XYZ file of C-alpha atoms in Angstrom:
240
model
C -59.519 -76.318 30.723
C -60.776 -72.965 28.474
C -62.312 -70.525 30.767
C -66.092 -69.579 29.208
C -66.699 -66.221 28.214
C -70.253 -65.342 27.211
C -70.683 -61.720 25.169
C -74.249 -60.388 24.964
C -74.803 -58.503 22.006
C -72.026 -60.462 20.697
C -72.438 -61.226 17.120
C -72.085 -57.555 15.917
C -70.577 -54.284 15.914
C -68.553 -54.103 19.297
C -69.971 -57.479 20.778
C -68.526 -58.967 17.237
C -64.811 -57.833 18.183
C -65.171 -58.774 21.850
C -66.496 -62.362 20.694
C -63.533 -62.804 18.500
C -60.803 -61.371 20.771
C -61.746 -63.790 23.864
C -61.774 -66.593 21.185
C -58.470 -66.113 19.744
C -57.009 -65.610 23.259
C -58.377 -69.243 24.192
C -61.923 -68.418 25.701
C -64.851 -70.888 24.630
C -67.194 -67.973 23.700
C -70.930 -67.769 23.276
C -72.464 -64.797 21.849
C -76.166 -63.799 22.351
C -78.268 -61.593 19.805
C -81.998 -59.938 19.987
C -83.516 -60.553 16.706
C -80.964 -60.858 13.415
C -81.262 -64.401 12.558
C -79.410 -64.130 9.360
C -76.455 -62.011 10.944
C -75.973 -64.376 13.877
C -75.868 -67.423 11.443
C -73.252 -65.667 9.259
C -71.306 -64.761 12.076
C -71.499 -68.439 13.570
C -70.347 -69.285 9.827
C -67.503 -67.309 9.870
C -66.430 -67.544 13.355
C -67.200 -70.941 14.848
C -68.873 -69.018 17.658
C -71.927 -70.288 18.882
C -75.001 -68.075 18.785
C -78.152 -67.863 21.339
C -81.079 -65.656 20.873
C -82.842 -64.314 23.721
C -84.276 -60.767 25.247
C -81.762 -59.688 27.913
C -84.629 -57.083 29.244
C -86.477 -60.262 30.010
C -85.184 -61.950 33.393
C -86.662 -65.648 32.844
C -85.717 -65.708 29.059
C -82.132 -64.740 30.216
C -82.128 -67.191 32.906
C -82.988 -69.981 30.617
C -80.501 -68.770 27.970
C -77.881 -68.726 30.480
C -78.482 -72.615 31.756
C -78.527 -73.552 28.032
C -74.910 -71.871 27.191
C -73.573 -73.400 30.516
C -75.002 -76.744 29.924
C -73.285 -76.780 26.466
C -69.931 -74.744 27.240
C -69.758 -75.533 31.115
C -69.870 -72.739 34.060
C -69.676 -69.076 32.855
C -66.561 -67.511 34.032
C -66.407 -63.973 32.122
C -69.448 -62.218 31.445
C -69.621 -59.267 29.299
C -72.719 -57.199 29.082
C -72.627 -55.741 25.887
C -76.200 -55.753 24.704
C -77.610 -52.083 24.251
C -79.978 -50.344 22.515
C -80.800 -46.430 21.470
C -84.153 -44.979 21.228
C -83.138 -41.463 20.790
C -85.395 -38.068 21.377
C -85.203 -34.991 23.043
C -86.544 -34.953 26.754
C -89.770 -33.165 25.638
C -90.440 -35.325 23.161
C -89.653 -38.824 24.441
C -92.063 -41.033 25.246
C -92.337 -43.284 28.095
C -91.907 -46.587 25.607
C -88.454 -45.332 24.399
C -87.562 -44.634 28.182
C -88.850 -48.086 29.337
C -87.276 -49.870 26.061
C -83.910 -48.712 26.721
C -83.860 -49.042 30.748
C -84.849 -52.555 30.230
C -81.903 -53.587 27.843
C -79.375 -51.253 28.723
C -79.706 -51.365 32.608
C -82.089 -54.324 33.643
C -80.388 -56.013 30.860
C -77.223 -56.372 32.838
C -78.893 -57.427 36.300
C -80.568 -60.345 34.323
C -77.363 -61.421 32.736
C -75.366 -61.185 35.663
C -77.501 -62.026 38.574
C -78.395 -65.814 37.462
C -74.396 -66.260 37.262
C -73.390 -64.406 40.327
C -73.958 -67.393 43.051
C -71.763 -69.636 40.808
C -68.974 -67.190 40.762
C -68.837 -66.968 44.287
C -68.763 -70.700 44.625
C -66.160 -70.971 42.483
C -63.995 -68.373 43.663
C -63.627 -66.564 40.512
C -65.465 -64.522 37.868
C -65.062 -61.567 35.313
C -67.818 -59.039 34.980
C -67.144 -56.582 32.520
C -69.787 -54.112 31.286
C -69.721 -51.866 27.910
C -70.885 -48.525 29.102
C -70.235 -45.443 27.335
C -68.884 -42.123 27.088
C -72.426 -40.755 27.317
C -72.893 -42.330 30.491
C -69.935 -40.172 32.054
C -70.500 -36.618 30.205
C -74.885 -37.009 29.343
C -75.840 -36.098 25.701
C -78.475 -34.452 24.107
C -81.263 -36.371 22.972
C -80.183 -39.270 24.921
C -81.568 -38.994 28.451
C -82.514 -42.735 28.534
C -79.585 -44.008 27.281
C -77.292 -41.830 29.162
C -79.002 -42.516 32.295
C -78.507 -46.329 31.598
C -74.974 -46.281 30.969
C -74.576 -44.033 34.215
C -76.579 -46.697 36.006
C -74.034 -49.500 34.648
C -71.070 -47.680 36.335
C -73.067 -47.897 39.283
C -73.600 -51.366 39.311
C -70.266 -52.519 38.541
C -68.570 -50.205 41.556
C -70.930 -52.092 43.909
C -70.224 -55.424 42.326
C -67.038 -55.286 42.619
C -67.177 -54.296 46.380
C -69.180 -57.456 46.771
C -67.446 -59.829 44.808
C -63.471 -59.043 45.584
C -63.318 -61.790 48.651
C -64.692 -64.201 46.332
C -62.044 -63.672 43.380
C -64.759 -61.722 41.397
C -63.710 -58.395 39.357
C -66.394 -56.166 38.051
C -65.350 -53.548 35.462
C -66.621 -51.197 32.847
C -65.444 -50.010 29.488
C -66.440 -46.719 28.210
C -66.088 -46.396 24.629
C -66.254 -43.170 22.800
C -67.053 -42.744 18.961
C -66.299 -46.289 17.017
C -66.124 -46.895 13.886
C -69.292 -49.554 13.949
C -71.505 -50.050 11.230
C -74.408 -47.521 12.819
C -71.799 -44.613 13.201
C -70.422 -45.183 9.897
C -74.005 -45.094 8.308
C -74.328 -41.271 9.238
C -74.242 -38.900 6.915
C -70.276 -37.720 6.124
C -70.862 -34.591 7.286
C -72.448 -35.519 10.571
C -69.527 -38.175 11.127
C -67.029 -35.423 10.458
C -68.327 -33.410 13.195
C -68.118 -36.217 15.368
C -64.167 -36.549 14.559
C -63.511 -32.940 14.856
C -64.149 -33.336 18.582
C -62.151 -36.254 19.059
C -58.318 -35.273 19.944
C -57.102 -38.511 18.279
C -58.857 -37.490 15.027
C -60.409 -40.309 14.210
C -62.931 -43.024 15.475
C -61.932 -45.744 17.615
C -62.263 -49.072 15.917
C -64.080 -52.157 17.664
C -61.033 -54.003 17.840
C -59.549 -51.688 20.218
C -62.660 -52.011 22.716
C -62.152 -55.829 22.435
C -58.510 -55.175 23.417
C -59.466 -53.750 26.731
C -62.119 -56.673 27.520
C -59.234 -59.324 26.825
C -57.101 -57.259 29.480
C -60.066 -57.199 32.259
C -60.909 -60.412 31.550
C -57.321 -62.183 31.904
C -56.925 -64.499 35.378
C -54.009 -61.918 36.480
C -56.306 -58.901 36.537
C -57.759 -59.440 39.974
C -56.598 -56.368 41.204
C -58.138 -53.865 38.859
C -61.699 -54.059 40.184
C -64.538 -51.834 40.141
C -62.703 -49.621 37.619
C -63.714 -47.797 34.672
C -61.701 -47.773 31.107
C -62.329 -44.518 29.378
C -61.520 -45.580 25.492
C -62.402 -42.743 23.571
C -58.951 -40.901 21.877
C -58.986 -38.398 24.698
C -62.393 -37.130 24.077
C -63.451 -37.204 27.344
C -61.873 -37.351 31.209
C -63.125 -37.963 34.181
């Protein structure tokens, strides 16, 4: 019987690549999205992966959505907390709303996604928690105090969950992508994109599929001894 995988923010960008890769690896995949109904419908039509709409920043909505996925597909074995937003501004101009929106989605959203599933994973003695953090959670970034704080916090989450879950066959790991050729990055002006690439020793942007392959590696049954770790996938741009 195929394992069930959930990917939050799984119908676009890096999340879409992760969803497709996990399906290709034989998982039954569910992808969540927050608001773009047309994009989600197109993704399902293209891939056959069912999409579910809820706000990961709301605990009750997440719990209800997760229960619906498990009713449809069975217990969730692999959870990929990928959903994230940016609300960039220099700190002196950042509003409390910009701060809170990012905290709610990128940090509290991980808790809201994993916590309702945790006891089930403990009981079944198996679970894979994979959080998509960011290079900017490792090194910080101008204009992203809110975003960097959440992505750094995500690393603390996985290190703590790893210690709690290890004896129950649960692993928790993070992936920190560098600059990836998503729709958002490719939409920036060409000169800005060239400036970004000039700072990457590999000389190029990463591809969403490269992050997806990292996820598939960590999700595998035989990856149990890799726990509490962070994979930096950034083309040698930054080392920890």
